[in-house]
CSV table of C-alpha atoms in Angstrom, one decimal:
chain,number,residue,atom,x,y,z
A,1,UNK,CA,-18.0,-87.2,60.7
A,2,UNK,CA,-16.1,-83.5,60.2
A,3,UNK,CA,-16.8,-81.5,63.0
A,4,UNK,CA,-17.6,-78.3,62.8
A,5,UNK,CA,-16.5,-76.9,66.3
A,6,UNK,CA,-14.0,-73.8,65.3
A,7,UNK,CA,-16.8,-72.6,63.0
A,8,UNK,CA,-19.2,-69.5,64.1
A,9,UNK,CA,-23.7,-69.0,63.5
A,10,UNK,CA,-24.1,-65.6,62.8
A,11,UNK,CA,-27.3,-64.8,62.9
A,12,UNK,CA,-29.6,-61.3,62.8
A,13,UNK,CA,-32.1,-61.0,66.0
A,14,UNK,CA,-35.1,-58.4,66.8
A,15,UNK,CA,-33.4,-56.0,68.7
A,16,UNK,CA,-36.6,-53.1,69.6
A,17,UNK,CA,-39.8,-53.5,67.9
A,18,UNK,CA,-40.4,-50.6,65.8
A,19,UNK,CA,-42.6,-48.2,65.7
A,20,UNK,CA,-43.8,-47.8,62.2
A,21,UNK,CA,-41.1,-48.8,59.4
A,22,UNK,CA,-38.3,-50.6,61.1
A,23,UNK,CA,-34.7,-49.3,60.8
A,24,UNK,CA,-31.5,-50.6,60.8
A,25,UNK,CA,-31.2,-50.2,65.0
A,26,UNK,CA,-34.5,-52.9,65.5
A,27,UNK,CA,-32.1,-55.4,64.3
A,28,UNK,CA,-28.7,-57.0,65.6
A,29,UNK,CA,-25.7,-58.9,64.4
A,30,UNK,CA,-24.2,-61.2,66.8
A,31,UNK,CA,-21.7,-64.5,66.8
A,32,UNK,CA,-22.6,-67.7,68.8
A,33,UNK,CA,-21.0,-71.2,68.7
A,34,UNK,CA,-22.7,-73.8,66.5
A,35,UNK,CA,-25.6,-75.7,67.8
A,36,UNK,CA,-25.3,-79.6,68.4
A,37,UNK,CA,-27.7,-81.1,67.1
A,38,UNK,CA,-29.0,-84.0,69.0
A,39,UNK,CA,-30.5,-87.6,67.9
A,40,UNK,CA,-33.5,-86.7,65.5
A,41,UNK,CA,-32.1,-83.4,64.6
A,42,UNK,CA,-29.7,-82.0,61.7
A,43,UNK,CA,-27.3,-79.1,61.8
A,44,UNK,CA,-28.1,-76.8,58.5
A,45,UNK,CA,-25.9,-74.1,56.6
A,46,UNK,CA,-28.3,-72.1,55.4
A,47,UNK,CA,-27.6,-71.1,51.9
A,48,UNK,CA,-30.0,-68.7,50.7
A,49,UNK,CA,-32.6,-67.0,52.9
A,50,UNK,CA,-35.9,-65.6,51.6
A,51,UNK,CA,-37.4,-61.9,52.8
A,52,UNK,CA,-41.3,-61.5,52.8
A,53,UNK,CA,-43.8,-58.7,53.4
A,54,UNK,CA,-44.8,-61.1,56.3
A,55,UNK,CA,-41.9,-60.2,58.3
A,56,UNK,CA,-42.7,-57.0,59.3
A,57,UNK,CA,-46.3,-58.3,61.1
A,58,UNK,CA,-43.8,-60.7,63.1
A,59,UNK,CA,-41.6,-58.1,64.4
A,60,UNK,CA,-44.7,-56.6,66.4
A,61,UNK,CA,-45.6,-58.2,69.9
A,62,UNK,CA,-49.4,-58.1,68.6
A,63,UNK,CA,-52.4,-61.0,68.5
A,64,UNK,CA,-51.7,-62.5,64.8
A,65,UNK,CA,-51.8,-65.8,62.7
A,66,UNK,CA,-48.7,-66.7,63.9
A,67,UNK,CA,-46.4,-66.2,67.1
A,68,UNK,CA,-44.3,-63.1,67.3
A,69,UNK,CA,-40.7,-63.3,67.3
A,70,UNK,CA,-39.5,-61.9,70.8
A,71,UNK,CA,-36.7,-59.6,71.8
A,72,UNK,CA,-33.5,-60.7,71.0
A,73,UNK,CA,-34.5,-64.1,69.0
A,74,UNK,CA,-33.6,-64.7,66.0
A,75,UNK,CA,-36.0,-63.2,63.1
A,76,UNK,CA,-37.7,-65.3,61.2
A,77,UNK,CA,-37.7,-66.9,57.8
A,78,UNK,CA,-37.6,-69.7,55.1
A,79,UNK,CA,-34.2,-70.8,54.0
A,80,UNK,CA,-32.7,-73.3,51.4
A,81,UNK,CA,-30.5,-75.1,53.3
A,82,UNK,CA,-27.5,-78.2,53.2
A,83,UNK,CA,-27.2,-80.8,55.5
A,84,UNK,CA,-23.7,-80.3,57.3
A,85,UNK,CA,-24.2,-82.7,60.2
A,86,UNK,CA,-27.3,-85.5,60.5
A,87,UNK,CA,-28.6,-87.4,63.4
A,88,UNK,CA,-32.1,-89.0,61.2
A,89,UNK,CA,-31.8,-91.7,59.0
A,90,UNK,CA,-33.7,-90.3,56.5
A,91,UNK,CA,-30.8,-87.3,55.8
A,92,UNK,CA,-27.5,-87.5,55.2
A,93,UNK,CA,-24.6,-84.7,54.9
A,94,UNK,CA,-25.0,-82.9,51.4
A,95,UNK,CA,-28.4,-83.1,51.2
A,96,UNK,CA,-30.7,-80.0,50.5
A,97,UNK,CA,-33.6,-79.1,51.8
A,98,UNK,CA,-36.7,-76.7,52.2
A,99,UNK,CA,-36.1,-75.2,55.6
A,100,UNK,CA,-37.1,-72.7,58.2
A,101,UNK,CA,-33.6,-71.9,59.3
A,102,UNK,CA,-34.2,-67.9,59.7
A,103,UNK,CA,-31.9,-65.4,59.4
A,104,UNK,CA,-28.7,-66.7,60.2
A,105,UNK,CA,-25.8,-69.0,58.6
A,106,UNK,CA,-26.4,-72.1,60.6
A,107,UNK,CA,-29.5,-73.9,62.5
A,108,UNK,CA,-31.1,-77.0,64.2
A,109,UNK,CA,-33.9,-79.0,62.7
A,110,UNK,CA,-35.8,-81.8,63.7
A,111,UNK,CA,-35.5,-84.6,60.3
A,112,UNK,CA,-38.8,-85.2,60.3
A,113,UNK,CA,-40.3,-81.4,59.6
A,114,UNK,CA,-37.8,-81.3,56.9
A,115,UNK,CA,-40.6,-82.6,54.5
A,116,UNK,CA,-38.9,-81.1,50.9
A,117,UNK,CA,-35.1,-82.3,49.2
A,118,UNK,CA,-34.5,-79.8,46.4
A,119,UNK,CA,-33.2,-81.5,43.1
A,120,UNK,CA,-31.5,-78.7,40.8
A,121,UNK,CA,-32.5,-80.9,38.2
A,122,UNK,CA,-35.9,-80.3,38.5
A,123,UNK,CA,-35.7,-76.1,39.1
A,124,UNK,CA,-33.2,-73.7,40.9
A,125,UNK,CA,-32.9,-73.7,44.2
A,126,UNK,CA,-33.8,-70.4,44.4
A,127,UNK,CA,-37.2,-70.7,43.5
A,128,UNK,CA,-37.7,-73.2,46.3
A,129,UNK,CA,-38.1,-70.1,48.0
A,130,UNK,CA,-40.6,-67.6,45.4
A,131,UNK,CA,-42.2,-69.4,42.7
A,132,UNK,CA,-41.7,-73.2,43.3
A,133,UNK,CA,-42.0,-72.4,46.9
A,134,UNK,CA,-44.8,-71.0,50.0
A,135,UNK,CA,-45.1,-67.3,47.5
A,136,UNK,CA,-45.7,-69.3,44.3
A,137,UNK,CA,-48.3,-72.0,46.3
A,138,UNK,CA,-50.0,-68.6,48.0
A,139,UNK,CA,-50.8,-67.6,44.6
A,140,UNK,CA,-52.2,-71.1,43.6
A,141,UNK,CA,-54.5,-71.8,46.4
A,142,UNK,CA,-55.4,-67.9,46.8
A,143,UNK,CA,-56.7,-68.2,43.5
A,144,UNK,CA,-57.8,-71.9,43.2
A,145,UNK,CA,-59.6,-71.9,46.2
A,146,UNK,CA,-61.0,-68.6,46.6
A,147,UNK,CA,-60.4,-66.6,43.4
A,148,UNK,CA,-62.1,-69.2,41.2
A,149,UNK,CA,-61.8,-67.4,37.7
A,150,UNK,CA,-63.3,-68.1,35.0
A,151,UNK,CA,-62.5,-68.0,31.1
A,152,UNK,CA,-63.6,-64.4,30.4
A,153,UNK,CA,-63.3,-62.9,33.9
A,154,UNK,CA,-61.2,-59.8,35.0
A,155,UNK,CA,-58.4,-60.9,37.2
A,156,UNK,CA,-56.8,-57.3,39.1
A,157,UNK,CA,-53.8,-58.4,40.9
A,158,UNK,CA,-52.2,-56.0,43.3
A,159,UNK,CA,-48.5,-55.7,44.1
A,160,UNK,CA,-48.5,-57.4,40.6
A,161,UNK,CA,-44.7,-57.5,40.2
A,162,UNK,CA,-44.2,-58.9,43.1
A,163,UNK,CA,-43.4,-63.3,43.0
A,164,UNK,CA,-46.9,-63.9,44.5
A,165,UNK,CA,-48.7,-61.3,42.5
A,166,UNK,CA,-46.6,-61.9,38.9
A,167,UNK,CA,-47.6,-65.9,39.6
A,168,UNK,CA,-51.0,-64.9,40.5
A,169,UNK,CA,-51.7,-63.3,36.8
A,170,UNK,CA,-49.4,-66.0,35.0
A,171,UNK,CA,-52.6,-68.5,36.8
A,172,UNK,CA,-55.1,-66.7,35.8
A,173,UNK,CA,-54.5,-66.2,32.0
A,174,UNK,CA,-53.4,-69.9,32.0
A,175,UNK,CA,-57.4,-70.8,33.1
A,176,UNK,CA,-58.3,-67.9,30.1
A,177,UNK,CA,-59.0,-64.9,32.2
A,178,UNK,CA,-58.0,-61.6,31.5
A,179,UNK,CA,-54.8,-60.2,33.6
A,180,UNK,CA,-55.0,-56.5,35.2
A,181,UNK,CA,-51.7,-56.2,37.1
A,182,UNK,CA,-51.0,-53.1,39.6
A,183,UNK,CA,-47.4,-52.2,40.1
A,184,UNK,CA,-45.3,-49.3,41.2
A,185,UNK,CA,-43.5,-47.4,37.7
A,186,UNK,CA,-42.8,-48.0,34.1
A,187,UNK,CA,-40.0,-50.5,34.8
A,188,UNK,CA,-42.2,-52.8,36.8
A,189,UNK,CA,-45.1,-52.1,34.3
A,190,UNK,CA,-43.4,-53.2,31.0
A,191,UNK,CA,-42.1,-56.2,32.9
A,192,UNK,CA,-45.9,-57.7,33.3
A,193,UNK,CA,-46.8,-56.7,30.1
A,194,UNK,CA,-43.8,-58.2,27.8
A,195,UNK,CA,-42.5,-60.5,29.8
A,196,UNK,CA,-45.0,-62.2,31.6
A,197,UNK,CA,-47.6,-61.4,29.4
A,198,UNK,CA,-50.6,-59.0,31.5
A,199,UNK,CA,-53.5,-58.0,29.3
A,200,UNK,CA,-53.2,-54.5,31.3
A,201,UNK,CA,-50.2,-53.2,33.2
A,202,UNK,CA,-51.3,-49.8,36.2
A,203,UNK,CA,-48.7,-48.1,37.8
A,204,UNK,CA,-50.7,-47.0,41.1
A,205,UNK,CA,-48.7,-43.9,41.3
A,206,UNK,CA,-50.4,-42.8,38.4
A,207,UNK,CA,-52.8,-39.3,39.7
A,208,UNK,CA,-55.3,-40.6,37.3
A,209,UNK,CA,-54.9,-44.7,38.6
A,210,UNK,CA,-58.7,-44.6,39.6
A,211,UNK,CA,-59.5,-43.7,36.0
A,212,UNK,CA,-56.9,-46.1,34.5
A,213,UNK,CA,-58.5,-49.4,36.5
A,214,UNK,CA,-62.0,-48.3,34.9
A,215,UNK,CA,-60.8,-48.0,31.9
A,216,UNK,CA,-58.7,-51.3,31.8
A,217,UNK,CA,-62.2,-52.9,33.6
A,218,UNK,CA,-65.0,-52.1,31.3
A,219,UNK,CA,-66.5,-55.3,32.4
A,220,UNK,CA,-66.3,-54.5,35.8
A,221,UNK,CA,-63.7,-56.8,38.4
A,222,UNK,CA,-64.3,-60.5,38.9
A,223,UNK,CA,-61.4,-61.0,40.9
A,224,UNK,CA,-59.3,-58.9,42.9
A,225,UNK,CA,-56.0,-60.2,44.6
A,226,UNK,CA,-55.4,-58.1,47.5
A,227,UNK,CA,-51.7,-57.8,48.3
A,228,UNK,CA,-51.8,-54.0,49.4
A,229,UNK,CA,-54.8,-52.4,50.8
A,230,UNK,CA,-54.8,-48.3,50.6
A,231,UNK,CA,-55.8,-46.5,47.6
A,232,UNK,CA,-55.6,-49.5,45.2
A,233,UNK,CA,-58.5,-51.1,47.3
A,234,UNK,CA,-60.3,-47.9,47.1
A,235,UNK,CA,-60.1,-47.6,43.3
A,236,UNK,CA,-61.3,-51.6,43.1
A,237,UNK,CA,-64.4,-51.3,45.3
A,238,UNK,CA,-66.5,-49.5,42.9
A,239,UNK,CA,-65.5,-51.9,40.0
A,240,UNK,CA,-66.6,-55.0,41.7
A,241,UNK,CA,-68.9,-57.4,39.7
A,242,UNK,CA,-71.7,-59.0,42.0
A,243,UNK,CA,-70.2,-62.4,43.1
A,244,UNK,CA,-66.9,-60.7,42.3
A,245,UNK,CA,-64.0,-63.1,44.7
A,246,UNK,CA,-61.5,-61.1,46.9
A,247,UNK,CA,-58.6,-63.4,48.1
A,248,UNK,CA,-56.8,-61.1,50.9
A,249,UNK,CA,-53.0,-62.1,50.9
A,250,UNK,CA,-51.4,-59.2,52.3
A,251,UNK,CA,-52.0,-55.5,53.1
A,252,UNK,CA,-48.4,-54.4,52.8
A,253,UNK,CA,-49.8,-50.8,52.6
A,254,UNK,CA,-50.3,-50.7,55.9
A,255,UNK,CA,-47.8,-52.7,57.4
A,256,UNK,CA,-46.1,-50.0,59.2
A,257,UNK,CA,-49.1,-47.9,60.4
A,258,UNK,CA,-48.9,-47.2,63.8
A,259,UNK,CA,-52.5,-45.7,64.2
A,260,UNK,CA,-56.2,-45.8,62.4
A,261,UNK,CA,-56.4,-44.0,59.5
A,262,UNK,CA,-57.8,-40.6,59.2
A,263,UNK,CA,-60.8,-39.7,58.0
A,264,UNK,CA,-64.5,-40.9,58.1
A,265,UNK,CA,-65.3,-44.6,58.8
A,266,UNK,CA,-66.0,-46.3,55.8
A,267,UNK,CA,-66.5,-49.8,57.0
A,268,UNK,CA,-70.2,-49.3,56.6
A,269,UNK,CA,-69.6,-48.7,53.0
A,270,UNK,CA,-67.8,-51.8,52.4
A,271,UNK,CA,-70.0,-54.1,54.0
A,272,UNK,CA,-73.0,-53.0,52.2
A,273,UNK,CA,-70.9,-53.1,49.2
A,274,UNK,CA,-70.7,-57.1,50.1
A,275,UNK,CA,-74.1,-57.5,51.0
A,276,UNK,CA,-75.5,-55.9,48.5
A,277,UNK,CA,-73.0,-57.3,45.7
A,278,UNK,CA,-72.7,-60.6,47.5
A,279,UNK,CA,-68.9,-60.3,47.5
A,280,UNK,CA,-66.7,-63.4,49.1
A,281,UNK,CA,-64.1,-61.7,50.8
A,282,UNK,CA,-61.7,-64.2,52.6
A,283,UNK,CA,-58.4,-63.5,54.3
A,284,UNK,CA,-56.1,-66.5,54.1
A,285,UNK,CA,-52.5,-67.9,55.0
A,286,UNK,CA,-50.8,-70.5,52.1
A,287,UNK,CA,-51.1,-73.2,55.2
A,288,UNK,CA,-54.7,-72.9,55.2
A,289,UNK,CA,-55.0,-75.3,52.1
A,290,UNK,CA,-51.6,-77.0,53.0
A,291,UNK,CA,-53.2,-80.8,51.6
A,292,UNK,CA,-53.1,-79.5,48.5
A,293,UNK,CA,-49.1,-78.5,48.4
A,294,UNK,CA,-48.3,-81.9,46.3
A,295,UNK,CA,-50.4,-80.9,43.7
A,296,UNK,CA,-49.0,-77.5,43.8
A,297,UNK,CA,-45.6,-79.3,43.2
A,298,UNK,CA,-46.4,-80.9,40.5
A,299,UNK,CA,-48.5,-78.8,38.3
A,300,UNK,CA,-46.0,-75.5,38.9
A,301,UNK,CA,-43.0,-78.1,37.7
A,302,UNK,CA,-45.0,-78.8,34.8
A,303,UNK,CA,-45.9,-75.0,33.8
A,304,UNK,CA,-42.1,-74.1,34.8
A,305,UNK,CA,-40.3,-76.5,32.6
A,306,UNK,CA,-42.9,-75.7,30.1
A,307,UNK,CA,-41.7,-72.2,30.4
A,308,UNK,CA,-45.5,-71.3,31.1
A,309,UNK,CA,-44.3,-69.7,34.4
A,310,UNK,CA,-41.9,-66.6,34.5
A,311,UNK,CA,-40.2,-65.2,37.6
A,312,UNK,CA,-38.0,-62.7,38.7
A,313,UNK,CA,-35.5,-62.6,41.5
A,314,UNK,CA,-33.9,-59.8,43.6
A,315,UNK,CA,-31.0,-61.4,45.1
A,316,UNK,CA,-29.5,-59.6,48.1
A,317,UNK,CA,-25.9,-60.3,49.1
A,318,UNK,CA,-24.3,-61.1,52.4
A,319,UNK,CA,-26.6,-61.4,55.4
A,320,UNK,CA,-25.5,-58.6,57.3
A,321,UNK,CA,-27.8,-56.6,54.1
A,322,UNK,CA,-31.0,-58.4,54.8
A,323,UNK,CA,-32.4,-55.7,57.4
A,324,UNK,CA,-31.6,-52.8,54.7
A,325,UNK,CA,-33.3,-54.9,52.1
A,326,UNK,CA,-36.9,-55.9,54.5
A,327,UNK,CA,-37.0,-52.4,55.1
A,328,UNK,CA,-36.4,-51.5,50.8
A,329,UNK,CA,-39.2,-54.3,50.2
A,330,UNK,CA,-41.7,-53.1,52.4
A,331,UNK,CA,-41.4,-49.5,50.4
A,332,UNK,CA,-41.4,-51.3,47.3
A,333,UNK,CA,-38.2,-50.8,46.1
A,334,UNK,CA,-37.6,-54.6,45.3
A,335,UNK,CA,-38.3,-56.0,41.7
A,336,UNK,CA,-39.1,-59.6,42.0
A,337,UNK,CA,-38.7,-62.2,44.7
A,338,UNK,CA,-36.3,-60.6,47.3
A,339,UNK,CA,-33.5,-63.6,48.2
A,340,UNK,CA,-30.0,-63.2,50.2
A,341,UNK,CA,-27.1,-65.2,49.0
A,342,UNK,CA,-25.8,-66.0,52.6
């Protein structure tokens, strides 16, 4: 067995919880010796490491789906990963794997979580982490299970360039619904339209956005993805069909606010809007229908070799440049699924 004792982790940890969008100083670069892994466990090189909008929520100390990370660990994340050293039967050295490594070059995993070998042969390994992996299986169960479209329906997806959004409207007009993706600019806008095939494409920084989503909606919304919150979910409420389906994925909009928002309180509004239009609002994390991840597997490996699936990737190099680039995606300055080469 090589050992790997001269060798170095670097890794990236929470260094101050920030207070509204996170800079570069909430984050640190440090050094430490390699971890040993002991019987069960495998030692990982990390290969490529995925960056989310979910981040962010993790960096604060508050009451959320999932534990905080704390001050000075290690920030969190989904990697693609190779097998350096293996104490489980079950892996060997060279093997890769599906992984929750975080940001840094090397970590310890028990075997038995590591659930997922990647074959090349089947897709990139790359997608293992955006289309193939927990941002492509959001979209499915998000709008399998709650969405529910049918042939006919209006589908809005917001944050619609993004890899859970762009799979999200790929979905629906597979099941014969019509698209209506929300992006930010023309770039982003021509992308769903000719490449991935939208019926409509918005850019919400349109002044005249409200008026745009009517117009693209004349049958009113039957769906409405909700990646963002904000002003897009202010021009959707009105358009919403009675029985109309809101999945609630992310609300990257307001990821970073540090107070309430100005202005009168319109919760009263939106719950008579879902009383009175018997809307099914449900907010929801990809584990929540975890059971159905082998299904997942197989029908997005069907629709990508069939080419019925398109993605696009924003790969980030070097893992001292993943702060800059969580703090670029959470402005929306990404196109595509953000991934750092480590």
């Amino acid at each position: 067995m090589t050992t790997h004792d001269t060798l170095q982790n670097t890794r990236i940890v929470l260094a101050a919880r920030p207070r509204g969008e996170p800079a570069a100083d909430d984050f640190r670069l440090e050094h430490a010796p390699l971890p040993v892994p002991a019987d069960g466990q495998v030692l990982l090189r990390n290969r490529y490491l995925s960056l989310d909008p979910y981040m962010r929520g993790r960096m604060n100390a508050g009451r959320s789906y999932a534990k905080p990370v704390e001050i000075g660990e290690v920030m969190d994340g989904g990697t693609v990963s190779e097998v350096i050293v293996s104490r489980h039967p079950d892996l060997q050295p060279g093997d890769l794997v599906l992984a929750h490594g975080g940001w840094q070059t090397h970590a310890l995993a028990a075997g038995g979580t590591l659930k997922r070998k990647l074959d090349t042969r089947v897709a990139p390994l790359t997608t293992a982490l955006g289309v193939y992996g927990m941002p492509g299986f959001t979209a499915y169960v998000g709008l399998h299970e709650i969405g529910k479209p049918q042939p006919g329906e209006t589908v809005v997806v917001a944050a619609a360039s993004g890899p859970v959004g762009a799979t999200v409207g790929q979905i629906a007009k597979l099941q014969g619904a019509r698209a209506v993706g929300i992006a930010g600019g023309e770039a982003k806008r021509a992308y769903l339209r000719d490449a991935l095939g939208f019926d409509v494409a918005l850019d919400h920084r349109a002044p005249d956005f409200a008026d745009q989503l009517r117009a693209a909606s004349p049958d009113g919304i039957d769906v409405y993805f909700e990646n963002v919150g904000g002003a897009v979910f202010d021009a959707v409420l009105p358009l919403l069909n009675d029985f109309a389906r809101i999945p609630v994925c992310g609300l990257v909009a307001h990821y970073n606010d540090t107070s309430l928002p100005s202005g009168p309180d319109r919760m009263p509004l939106l719950m008579s809007q879902i009383l009175t239009r018997h809307l099914t609002l449900r907010g929801f994390i990809q584990h929540d229908f975890i059971t159905l991840y082998p299904q997942f597997l197989r029908e997005m490996g069907g629709w990508l070799a069939d080419g019925k699936i398109r993605y696009r990737e924003d790969l980030v190099e070097g893992l001292e440049n993943a702060p800059r680039a969580l703090i670029g995606l959470l402005r929306g300055e990404n196109f595509g699924k953000v991934v750092v080469k480590l």
